[in-house]
Amino acid sequence: METKVITIDHKNIDETVLQEAGRIIKEGGLVAFPTETVYGLGGDALNKESSRKIYEAKGRPSDNPLIVHISNMEDLNSIVEEVPEDVYRLAEAFWPGPLTIIMKKSTLVPKETTGGLDTVAVRMPSHPVALKFIEYAGGYVAAPSANVSGRPSPTRAKYVIEDMSGRIDMILDGDGIDIGLESTIVDMTGEIPMILRPGYITLDMLQKVLGEVSTDKTILDINCKDAPKAPGMRYRHYAPKGQLTIVEGDVAKTIDKINELTMQAHIKGKKVGIIGTEETRKQYVGDSVKSVGKRSDEESIARTLYAILREFDDEGVTVIYSESFSECSMGQAIMNRLLKAAGHQIIYV
Ligand code: TXA
Ligand code: MG
């Protein structure tokens, strides 16, 4: 299949392009599009054949449910059994934006889209291209991150092209992917709202709106053997090709340890990549030392992390060492993704 790649200026949107993209979705095709978190791989959420195609294009297990993206509140009613009062409050506070809300699904949503579950994950993204595209696509766009299953989510169009060329109908290259990590997921079907995936919208922010909120214990305790409640969090995700190890502890000791490990790896003939920060990168000695952002600015780290993991792949790095980061506010989402990328390999200093 030939994949059409179209650049779109999110500050000056060419609506004819989005009309065409919308038509592709309505006809059962697939279109990758930018959102404020990561690129999405979109298909018609109400068409089970489209969902089947999404799983196939990603190489994703079909028991891993998709997020349904909407563009306005009126459209929410028909895909859920009912909209709980608290969901209106969440939407008021965080939609459009990087929050995905799990509710009981209505019969309109096929089980193929929800991985066989009776619940549906819904998000209204804030990216202007995404919102307009969803409208033209008929209102309901199922979209996982636009990467091949197991690879880091794409935050740049070139990585979508790398993973999806030849597999889907169109890629919208749109810029403005400002957050860089996938949305926060909150489950509103239980007695107490529960975070299933940490992201830009933090526990604190949710508690201010909802009162009591819990967090899936598999996120807080990396040794917990229970199955995570979001099926997608079970898989080894976000994996770079090189073997990633996180070094955690005092920053000065971390730098010493990473330099020591790098020397040992060099002796074995490995190509080493290092994930440092603006504050520390000059103190490392690896083949490929990269700054992921400022230690003092978590948002800068979130924005760059996935792109760096992909750059290491491109450079043929075989071993990667990373600093660890504070788990304050967005830091929890950063460490959650980094630990997954590392297959939980961590050295304490
Ligand atoms: O930021 C995002 O959320 C991006 C952009 C494209 O919107 N999308 C994204 O989708 O990250 P995906 O498919 O890569 O991750 C969706 C996660 C998976 O872990 C999946 O298991 C979980 O959401 N999920 C979806 N529906 C669910 C449901 N009904 N119950 C529990 N978890 C669900
Ligand atoms: Mg994903």
PDB file of N, CA, C and O in Angstrom, residues 203-270:
ATOM      1  N   LEU A 203      -1.682  12.848  39.678  1.00  0.00           N
ATOM      2  CA  LEU A 203      -2.573  12.461  40.778  1.00  0.00           C
ATOM      3  C   LEU A 203      -3.099  13.707  41.503  1.00  0.00           C
ATOM      4  O   LEU A 203      -4.303  13.829  41.745  1.00  0.00           O
ATOM      5  N   ASP A 204      -2.202  14.606  41.833  1.00  0.00           N
ATOM      6  CA  ASP A 204      -2.578  15.852  42.513  1.00  0.00           C
ATOM      7  C   ASP A 204      -3.668  16.614  41.767  1.00  0.00           C
ATOM      8  O   ASP A 204      -4.651  17.065  42.351  1.00  0.00           O
ATOM      9  N   MET A 205      -3.461  16.753  40.458  1.00  0.00           N
ATOM     10  CA  MET A 205      -4.406  17.501  39.635  1.00  0.00           C
ATOM     11  C   MET A 205      -5.772  16.810  39.635  1.00  0.00           C
ATOM     12  O   MET A 205      -6.818  17.469  39.697  1.00  0.00           O
ATOM     13  N   LEU A 206      -5.765  15.479  39.576  1.00  0.00           N
ATOM     14  CA  LEU A 206      -7.035  14.738  39.564  1.00  0.00           C
ATOM     15  C   LEU A 206      -7.727  14.845  40.927  1.00  0.00           C
ATOM     16  O   LEU A 206      -8.954  14.999  41.005  1.00  0.00           O
ATOM     17  N   GLN A 207      -6.918  14.759  41.992  1.00  0.00           N
ATOM     18  CA  GLN A 207      -7.503  14.822  43.341  1.00  0.00           C
ATOM     19  C   GLN A 207      -8.173  16.174  43.595  1.00  0.00           C
ATOM     20  O   GLN A 207      -9.193  16.236  44.289  1.00  0.00           O
ATOM     21  N   LYS A 208      -7.622  17.213  43.029  1.00  0.00           N
ATOM     22  CA  LYS A 208      -8.227  18.544  43.225  1.00  0.00           C
ATOM     23  C   LYS A 208      -9.638  18.593  42.652  1.00  0.00           C
ATOM     24  O   LYS A 208     -10.498  19.319  43.129  1.00  0.00           O
ATOM     25  N   VAL A 209      -9.885  17.797  41.620  1.00  0.00           N
ATOM     26  CA  VAL A 209     -11.209  17.804  40.989  1.00  0.00           C
ATOM     27  C   VAL A 209     -12.126  16.737  41.590  1.00  0.00           C
ATOM     28  O   VAL A 209     -13.320  16.959  41.765  1.00  0.00           O
ATOM     29  N   LEU A 210     -11.551  15.569  41.910  1.00  0.00           N
ATOM     30  CA  LEU A 210     -12.378  14.412  42.263  1.00  0.00           C
ATOM     31  C   LEU A 210     -12.375  14.045  43.748  1.00  0.00           C
ATOM     32  O   LEU A 210     -13.180  13.228  44.174  1.00  0.00           O
ATOM     33  N   GLY A 211     -11.447  14.613  44.516  1.00  0.00           N
ATOM     34  CA  GLY A 211     -11.275  14.122  45.885  1.00  0.00           C
ATOM     35  C   GLY A 211     -10.409  12.888  45.839  1.00  0.00           C
ATOM     36  O   GLY A 211      -9.360  12.897  45.194  1.00  0.00           O
ATOM     37  N   GLU A 212     -10.901  11.799  46.460  1.00  0.00           N
ATOM     38  CA  GLU A 212     -10.064  10.599  46.528  1.00  0.00           C
ATOM     39  C   GLU A 212      -9.804   9.976  45.144  1.00  0.00           C
ATOM     40  O   GLU A 212     -10.734   9.772  44.356  1.00  0.00           O
ATOM     41  N   VAL A 213      -8.534   9.688  44.871  1.00  0.00           N
ATOM     42  CA  VAL A 213      -8.141   9.005  43.632  1.00  0.00           C
ATOM     43  C   VAL A 213      -7.048   8.013  44.006  1.00  0.00           C
ATOM     44  O   VAL A 213      -6.162   8.331  44.793  1.00  0.00           O
ATOM     45  N   SER A 214      -7.120   6.801  43.463  1.00  0.00           N
ATOM     46  CA  SER A 214      -6.066   5.830  43.760  1.00  0.00           C
ATOM     47  C   SER A 214      -5.205   5.619  42.519  1.00  0.00           C
ATOM     48  O   SER A 214      -5.502   6.135  41.446  1.00  0.00           O
ATOM     49  N   THR A 215      -4.132   4.856  42.692  1.00  0.00           N
ATOM     50  CA  THR A 215      -3.239   4.571  41.573  1.00  0.00           C
ATOM     51  C   THR A 215      -3.057   3.058  41.495  1.00  0.00           C
ATOM     52  O   THR A 215      -2.854   2.413  42.527  1.00  0.00           O
ATOM     53  N   ASP A 216      -3.149   2.496  40.307  1.00  0.00           N
ATOM     54  CA  ASP A 216      -2.945   1.057  40.119  1.00  0.00           C
ATOM     55  C   ASP A 216      -1.632   0.672  40.797  1.00  0.00           C
ATOM     56  O   ASP A 216      -0.591   1.266  40.515  1.00  0.00           O
ATOM     57  N   LYS A 217      -1.680  -0.324  41.695  1.00  0.00           N
ATOM     58  CA  LYS A 217      -0.492  -0.569  42.511  1.00  0.00           C
ATOM     59  C   LYS A 217       0.700  -1.073  41.700  1.00  0.00           C
ATOM     60  O   LYS A 217       1.843  -0.942  42.124  1.00  0.00           O
ATOM     61  N   THR A 218       0.458  -1.583  40.516  1.00  0.00           N
ATOM     62  CA  THR A 218       1.594  -2.048  39.707  1.00  0.00           C
ATOM     63  C   THR A 218       2.422  -0.874  39.182  1.00  0.00           C
ATOM     64  O   THR A 218       3.560  -1.051  38.757  1.00  0.00           O
ATOM     65  N   ILE A 219       1.863   0.343  39.210  1.00  0.00           N
ATOM     66  CA  ILE A 219       2.634   1.524  38.782  1.00  0.00           C
ATOM     67  C   ILE A 219       3.549   1.984  39.910  1.00  0.00           C
ATOM     68  O   ILE A 219       4.687   2.370  39.694  1.00  0.00           O
ATOM     69  N   LEU A 220       3.024   1.901  41.152  1.00  0.00           N
ATOM     70  CA  LEU A 220       3.793   2.407  42.288  1.00  0.00           C
ATOM     71  C   LEU A 220       4.874   1.434  42.723  1.00  0.00           C
ATOM     72  O   LEU A 220       5.938   1.831  43.165  1.00  0.00           O
ATOM     73  N   ASP A 221       4.603   0.125  42.600  1.00  0.00           N
ATOM     74  CA  ASP A 221       5.542  -0.878  43.096  1.00  0.00           C
ATOM     75  C   ASP A 221       6.026  -1.726  41.936  1.00  0.00           C
ATOM     76  O   ASP A 221       5.308  -2.589  41.433  1.00  0.00           O
ATOM     77  N   ILE A 222       7.266  -1.499  41.513  1.00  0.00           N
ATOM     78  CA  ILE A 222       7.736  -2.194  40.312  1.00  0.00           C
ATOM     79  C   ILE A 222       7.935  -3.687  40.551  1.00  0.00           C
ATOM     80  O   ILE A 222       8.058  -4.462  39.623  1.00  0.00           O
ATOM     81  N   ASN A 223       7.938  -4.092  41.839  1.00  0.00           N
ATOM     82  CA  ASN A 223       8.097  -5.528  42.114  1.00  0.00           C
ATOM     83  C   ASN A 223       6.763  -6.243  42.197  1.00  0.00           C
ATOM     84  O   ASN A 223       6.701  -7.461  42.324  1.00  0.00           O
ATOM     85  N   CYS A 224       5.664  -5.482  42.117  1.00  0.00           N
ATOM     86  CA  CYS A 224       4.333  -6.067  42.245  1.00  0.00           C
ATOM     87  C   CYS A 224       4.062  -7.009  41.076  1.00  0.00           C
ATOM     88  O   CYS A 224       4.239  -6.653  39.914  1.00  0.00           O
ATOM     89  N   LYS A 225       3.631  -8.214  41.400  1.00  0.00           N
ATOM     90  CA  LYS A 225       3.459  -9.225  40.349  1.00  0.00           C
ATOM     91  C   LYS A 225       2.032  -9.265  39.780  1.00  0.00           C
ATOM     92  O   LYS A 225       1.737 -10.006  38.869  1.00  0.00           O
ATOM     93  N   ASP A 226       1.116  -8.466  40.363  1.00  0.00           N
ATOM     94  CA  ASP A 226      -0.264  -8.459  39.852  1.00  0.00           C
ATOM     95  C   ASP A 226      -0.293  -7.931  38.411  1.00  0.00           C
ATOM     96  O   ASP A 226       0.587  -7.201  37.997  1.00  0.00           O
ATOM     97  N   ALA A 227      -1.350  -8.288  37.690  1.00  0.00           N
ATOM     98  CA  ALA A 227      -1.488  -7.775  36.317  1.00  0.00           C
ATOM     99  C   ALA A 227      -1.962  -6.330  36.371  1.00  0.00           C
ATOM    100  O   ALA A 227      -2.920  -6.015  37.078  1.00  0.00           O
ATOM    101  N   PRO A 228      -1.320  -5.414  35.619  1.00  0.00           N
ATOM    102  CA  PRO A 228      -1.826  -4.039  35.557  1.00  0.00           C
ATOM    103  C   PRO A 228      -3.251  -4.016  35.006  1.00  0.00           C
ATOM    104  O   PRO A 228      -3.622  -4.867  34.204  1.00  0.00           O
ATOM    105  N   LYS A 229      -4.035  -3.001  35.424  1.00  0.00           N
ATOM    106  CA  LYS A 229      -5.438  -2.955  35.008  1.00  0.00           C
ATOM    107  C   LYS A 229      -5.607  -2.491  33.555  1.00  0.00           C
ATOM    108  O   LYS A 229      -6.604  -2.798  32.918  1.00  0.00           O
ATOM    109  N   ALA A 230      -4.659  -1.715  33.037  1.00  0.00           N
ATOM    110  CA  ALA A 230      -4.703  -1.359  31.605  1.00  0.00           C
ATOM    111  C   ALA A 230      -3.936  -2.439  30.855  1.00  0.00           C
ATOM    112  O   ALA A 230      -2.740  -2.605  31.062  1.00  0.00           O
ATOM    113  N   PRO A 231      -4.636  -3.202  30.012  1.00  0.00           N
ATOM    114  CA  PRO A 231      -3.969  -4.334  29.360  1.00  0.00           C
ATOM    115  C   PRO A 231      -2.636  -3.967  28.705  1.00  0.00           C
ATOM    116  O   PRO A 231      -1.677  -4.735  28.767  1.00  0.00           O
ATOM    117  N   GLY A 232      -2.576  -2.759  28.109  1.00  0.00           N
ATOM    118  CA  GLY A 232      -1.365  -2.365  27.396  1.00  0.00           C
ATOM    119  C   GLY A 232      -0.152  -2.208  28.297  1.00  0.00           C
ATOM    120  O   GLY A 232       0.985  -2.237  27.836  1.00  0.00           O
ATOM    121  N   MET A 233      -0.383  -2.003  29.594  1.00  0.00           N
ATOM    122  CA  MET A 233       0.734  -1.788  30.512  1.00  0.00           C
ATOM    123  C   MET A 233       1.402  -3.122  30.868  1.00  0.00           C
ATOM    124  O   MET A 233       2.419  -3.151  31.541  1.00  0.00           O
ATOM    125  N   ARG A 234       0.802  -4.233  30.428  1.00  0.00           N
ATOM    126  CA  ARG A 234       1.388  -5.542  30.723  1.00  0.00           C
ATOM    127  C   ARG A 234       2.559  -5.863  29.820  1.00  0.00           C
ATOM    128  O   ARG A 234       3.409  -6.653  30.151  1.00  0.00           O
ATOM    129  N   TYR A 235       2.513  -5.311  28.631  1.00  0.00           N
ATOM    130  CA  TYR A 235       3.530  -5.696  27.657  1.00  0.00           C
ATOM    131  C   TYR A 235       4.799  -4.906  27.875  1.00  0.00           C
ATOM    132  O   TYR A 235       4.761  -3.793  28.345  1.00  0.00           O
ATOM    133  N   ARG A 236       5.946  -5.516  27.508  1.00  0.00           N
ATOM    134  CA  ARG A 236       7.179  -4.734  27.511  1.00  0.00           C
ATOM    135  C   ARG A 236       7.044  -3.751  26.365  1.00  0.00           C
ATOM    136  O   ARG A 236       6.873  -4.099  25.219  1.00  0.00           O
ATOM    137  N   HIS A 237       7.090  -2.502  26.707  1.00  0.00           N
ATOM    138  CA  HIS A 237       6.705  -1.437  25.797  1.00  0.00           C
ATOM    139  C   HIS A 237       7.902  -0.577  25.525  1.00  0.00           C
ATOM    140  O   HIS A 237       8.927  -0.725  26.156  1.00  0.00           O
ATOM    141  N   TYR A 238       7.771   0.401  24.675  1.00  0.00           N
ATOM    142  CA  TYR A 238       8.710   1.505  24.598  1.00  0.00           C
ATOM    143  C   TYR A 238      10.143   1.021  24.541  1.00  0.00           C
ATOM    144  O   TYR A 238      11.049   1.621  25.089  1.00  0.00           O
ATOM    145  N   ALA A 239      10.391  -0.151  23.933  1.00  0.00           N
ATOM    146  CA  ALA A 239      11.718  -0.732  24.047  1.00  0.00           C
ATOM    147  C   ALA A 239      12.651  -0.236  22.956  1.00  0.00           C
ATOM    148  O   ALA A 239      12.341  -0.359  21.781  1.00  0.00           O
ATOM    149  N   PRO A 240      13.796   0.318  23.342  1.00  0.00           N
ATOM    150  CA  PRO A 240      14.822   0.605  22.331  1.00  0.00           C
ATOM    151  C   PRO A 240      15.518  -0.703  21.953  1.00  0.00           C
ATOM    152  O   PRO A 240      15.351  -1.706  22.642  1.00  0.00           O
ATOM    153  N   LYS A 241      16.271  -0.686  20.875  1.00  0.00           N
ATOM    154  CA  LYS A 241      16.955  -1.920  20.470  1.00  0.00           C
ATOM    155  C   LYS A 241      18.138  -2.228  21.378  1.00  0.00           C
ATOM    156  O   LYS A 241      18.475  -3.378  21.608  1.00  0.00           O
ATOM    157  N   GLY A 242      18.813  -1.182  21.872  1.00  0.00           N
ATOM    158  CA  GLY A 242      19.933  -1.388  22.802  1.00  0.00           C
ATOM    159  C   GLY A 242      19.428  -1.789  24.187  1.00  0.00           C
ATOM    160  O   GLY A 242      18.294  -1.498  24.544  1.00  0.00           O
ATOM    161  N   GLN A 243      20.292  -2.446  24.949  1.00  0.00           N
ATOM    162  CA  GLN A 243      19.928  -2.873  26.311  1.00  0.00           C
ATOM    163  C   GLN A 243      20.047  -1.677  27.254  1.00  0.00           C
ATOM    164  O   GLN A 243      21.140  -1.161  27.468  1.00  0.00           O
ATOM    165  N   LEU A 244      18.900  -1.224  27.791  1.00  0.00           N
ATOM    166  CA  LEU A 244      18.892  -0.027  28.634  1.00  0.00           C
ATOM    167  C   LEU A 244      18.958  -0.379  30.115  1.00  0.00           C
ATOM    168  O   LEU A 244      18.229  -1.247  30.587  1.00  0.00           O
ATOM    169  N   THR A 245      19.858   0.288  30.839  1.00  0.00           N
ATOM    170  CA  THR A 245      19.949   0.137  32.296  1.00  0.00           C
ATOM    171  C   THR A 245      19.861   1.521  32.930  1.00  0.00           C
ATOM    172  O   THR A 245      20.495   2.467  32.456  1.00  0.00           O
ATOM    173  N   ILE A 246      19.058   1.617  33.998  1.00  0.00           N
ATOM    174  CA  ILE A 246      18.927   2.889  34.716  1.00  0.00           C
ATOM    175  C   ILE A 246      19.844   2.861  35.936  1.00  0.00           C
ATOM    176  O   ILE A 246      19.917   1.840  36.632  1.00  0.00           O
ATOM    177  N   VAL A 247      20.544   3.940  36.181  1.00  0.00           N
ATOM    178  CA  VAL A 247      21.355   4.034  37.393  1.00  0.00           C
ATOM    179  C   VAL A 247      20.696   5.056  38.301  1.00  0.00           C
ATOM    180  O   VAL A 247      20.436   6.190  37.889  1.00  0.00           O
ATOM    181  N   GLU A 248      20.409   4.633  39.532  1.00  0.00           N
ATOM    182  CA  GLU A 248      19.644   5.503  40.425  1.00  0.00           C
ATOM    183  C   GLU A 248      20.404   5.809  41.712  1.00  0.00           C
ATOM    184  O   GLU A 248      20.997   4.920  42.304  1.00  0.00           O
ATOM    185  N   GLY A 249      20.371   7.061  42.126  1.00  0.00           N
ATOM    186  CA  GLY A 249      21.004   7.470  43.379  1.00  0.00           C
ATOM    187  C   GLY A 249      21.487   8.897  43.256  1.00  0.00           C
ATOM    188  O   GLY A 249      21.080   9.634  42.364  1.00  0.00           O
ATOM    189  N   ASP A 250      22.377   9.264  44.180  1.00  0.00           N
ATOM    190  CA  ASP A 250      22.994  10.598  44.173  1.00  0.00           C
ATOM    191  C   ASP A 250      23.568  10.904  42.781  1.00  0.00           C
ATOM    192  O   ASP A 250      24.164  10.033  42.148  1.00  0.00           O
ATOM    193  N   VAL A 251      23.368  12.125  42.300  1.00  0.00           N
ATOM    194  CA  VAL A 251      23.733  12.448  40.909  1.00  0.00           C
ATOM    195  C   VAL A 251      25.243  12.259  40.659  1.00  0.00           C
ATOM    196  O   VAL A 251      25.641  11.673  39.657  1.00  0.00           O
ATOM    197  N   ALA A 252      26.090  12.736  41.570  1.00  0.00           N
ATOM    198  CA  ALA A 252      27.548  12.600  41.360  1.00  0.00           C
ATOM    199  C   ALA A 252      27.940  11.124  41.294  1.00  0.00           C
ATOM    200  O   ALA A 252      28.712  10.708  40.419  1.00  0.00           O
ATOM    201  N   LYS A 253      27.375  10.316  42.182  1.00  0.00           N
ATOM    202  CA  LYS A 253      27.681   8.873  42.174  1.00  0.00           C
ATOM    203  C   LYS A 253      27.150   8.213  40.907  1.00  0.00           C
ATOM    204  O   LYS A 253      27.759   7.300  40.358  1.00  0.00           O
ATOM    205  N   THR A 254      25.991   8.663  40.465  1.00  0.00           N
ATOM    206  CA  THR A 254      25.401   8.120  39.239  1.00  0.00           C
ATOM    207  C   THR A 254      26.336   8.353  38.058  1.00  0.00           C
ATOM    208  O   THR A 254      26.595   7.444  37.263  1.00  0.00           O
ATOM    209  N   ILE A 255      26.882   9.553  37.951  1.00  0.00           N
ATOM    210  CA  ILE A 255      27.781   9.885  36.844  1.00  0.00           C
ATOM    211  C   ILE A 255      29.017   8.986  36.893  1.00  0.00           C
ATOM    212  O   ILE A 255      29.408   8.395  35.878  1.00  0.00           O
ATOM    213  N   ASP A 256      29.595   8.838  38.080  1.00  0.00           N
ATOM    214  CA  ASP A 256      30.781   7.963  38.228  1.00  0.00           C
ATOM    215  C   ASP A 256      30.447   6.543  37.789  1.00  0.00           C
ATOM    216  O   ASP A 256      31.200   5.907  37.058  1.00  0.00           O
ATOM    217  N   LYS A 257      29.310   6.057  38.247  1.00  0.00           N
ATOM    218  CA  LYS A 257      28.927   4.660  37.944  1.00  0.00           C
ATOM    219  C   LYS A 257      28.724   4.480  36.430  1.00  0.00           C
ATOM    220  O   LYS A 257      29.183   3.494  35.846  1.00  0.00           O
ATOM    221  N   ILE A 258      28.027   5.427  35.815  1.00  0.00           N
ATOM    222  CA  ILE A 258      27.767   5.310  34.374  1.00  0.00           C
ATOM    223  C   ILE A 258      29.091   5.360  33.598  1.00  0.00           C
ATOM    224  O   ILE A 258      29.305   4.583  32.664  1.00  0.00           O
ATOM    225  N   ASN A 259      30.003   6.218  34.010  1.00  0.00           N
ATOM    226  CA  ASN A 259      31.307   6.266  33.330  1.00  0.00           C
ATOM    227  C   ASN A 259      32.066   4.947  33.505  1.00  0.00           C
ATOM    228  O   ASN A 259      32.685   4.456  32.560  1.00  0.00           O
ATOM    229  N   GLU A 260      31.970   4.371  34.685  1.00  0.00           N
ATOM    230  CA  GLU A 260      32.652   3.084  34.946  1.00  0.00           C
ATOM    231  C   GLU A 260      32.031   1.970  34.074  1.00  0.00           C
ATOM    232  O   GLU A 260      32.743   1.225  33.401  1.00  0.00           O
ATOM    233  N   LEU A 261      30.712   1.922  34.059  1.00  0.00           N
ATOM    234  CA  LEU A 261      30.025   0.894  33.253  1.00  0.00           C
ATOM    235  C   LEU A 261      30.323   1.082  31.763  1.00  0.00           C
ATOM    236  O   LEU A 261      30.468   0.113  31.011  1.00  0.00           O
ATOM    237  N   THR A 262      30.417   2.340  31.352  1.00  0.00           N
ATOM    238  CA  THR A 262      30.698   2.637  29.943  1.00  0.00           C
ATOM    239  C   THR A 262      32.076   2.113  29.551  1.00  0.00           C
ATOM    240  O   THR A 262      32.247   1.482  28.501  1.00  0.00           O
ATOM    241  N   MET A 263      33.054   2.329  30.415  1.00  0.00           N
ATOM    242  CA  MET A 263      34.402   1.837  30.123  1.00  0.00           C
ATOM    243  C   MET A 263      34.412   0.317  30.007  1.00  0.00           C
ATOM    244  O   MET A 263      35.017  -0.256  29.105  1.00  0.00           O
ATOM    245  N   GLN A 264      33.703  -0.328  30.935  1.00  0.00           N
ATOM    246  CA  GLN A 264      33.628  -1.797  30.888  1.00  0.00           C
ATOM    247  C   GLN A 264      32.971  -2.271  29.595  1.00  0.00           C
ATOM    248  O   GLN A 264      33.424  -3.223  28.962  1.00  0.00           O
ATOM    249  N   ALA A 265      31.935  -1.580  29.182  1.00  0.00           N
ATOM    250  CA  ALA A 265      31.230  -1.973  27.951  1.00  0.00           C
ATOM    251  C   ALA A 265      32.106  -1.746  26.724  1.00  0.00           C
ATOM    252  O   ALA A 265      32.100  -2.537  25.778  1.00  0.00           O
ATOM    253  N   HIS A 266      32.873  -0.656  26.746  1.00  0.00           N
ATOM    254  CA  HIS A 266      33.804  -0.377  25.636  1.00  0.00           C
ATOM    255  C   HIS A 266      34.803  -1.504  25.464  1.00  0.00           C
ATOM    256  O   HIS A 266      35.099  -1.917  24.346  1.00  0.00           O
ATOM    257  N   ILE A 267      35.312  -2.004  26.586  1.00  0.00           N
ATOM    258  CA  ILE A 267      36.297  -3.094  26.527  1.00  0.00           C
ATOM    259  C   ILE A 267      35.682  -4.305  25.819  1.00  0.00           C
ATOM    260  O   ILE A 267      36.329  -4.998  25.060  1.00  0.00           O
ATOM    261  N   LYS A 268      34.377  -4.497  26.038  1.00  0.00           N
ATOM    262  CA  LYS A 268      33.688  -5.629  25.388  1.00  0.00           C
ATOM    263  C   LYS A 268      33.282  -5.302  23.957  1.00  0.00           C
ATOM    264  O   LYS A 268      32.563  -6.070  23.306  1.00  0.00           O
ATOM    265  N   GLY A 269      33.658  -4.138  23.483  1.00  0.00           N
ATOM    266  CA  GLY A 269      33.365  -3.769  22.083  1.00  0.00           C
ATOM    267  C   GLY A 269      31.961  -3.262  21.849  1.00  0.00           C
ATOM    268  O   GLY A 269      31.480  -3.206  20.711  1.00  0.00           O
ATOM    269  N   LYS A 270      31.271  -2.869  22.915  1.00  0.00           N
ATOM    270  CA  LYS A 270      29.889  -2.381  22.745  1.00  0.00           C
ATOM    271  C   LYS A 270      29.876  -0.893  22.390  1.00  0.00           C
ATOM    272  O   LYS A 270      30.767  -0.150  22.796  1.00  0.00           O
TER     273      LYS A 270
END
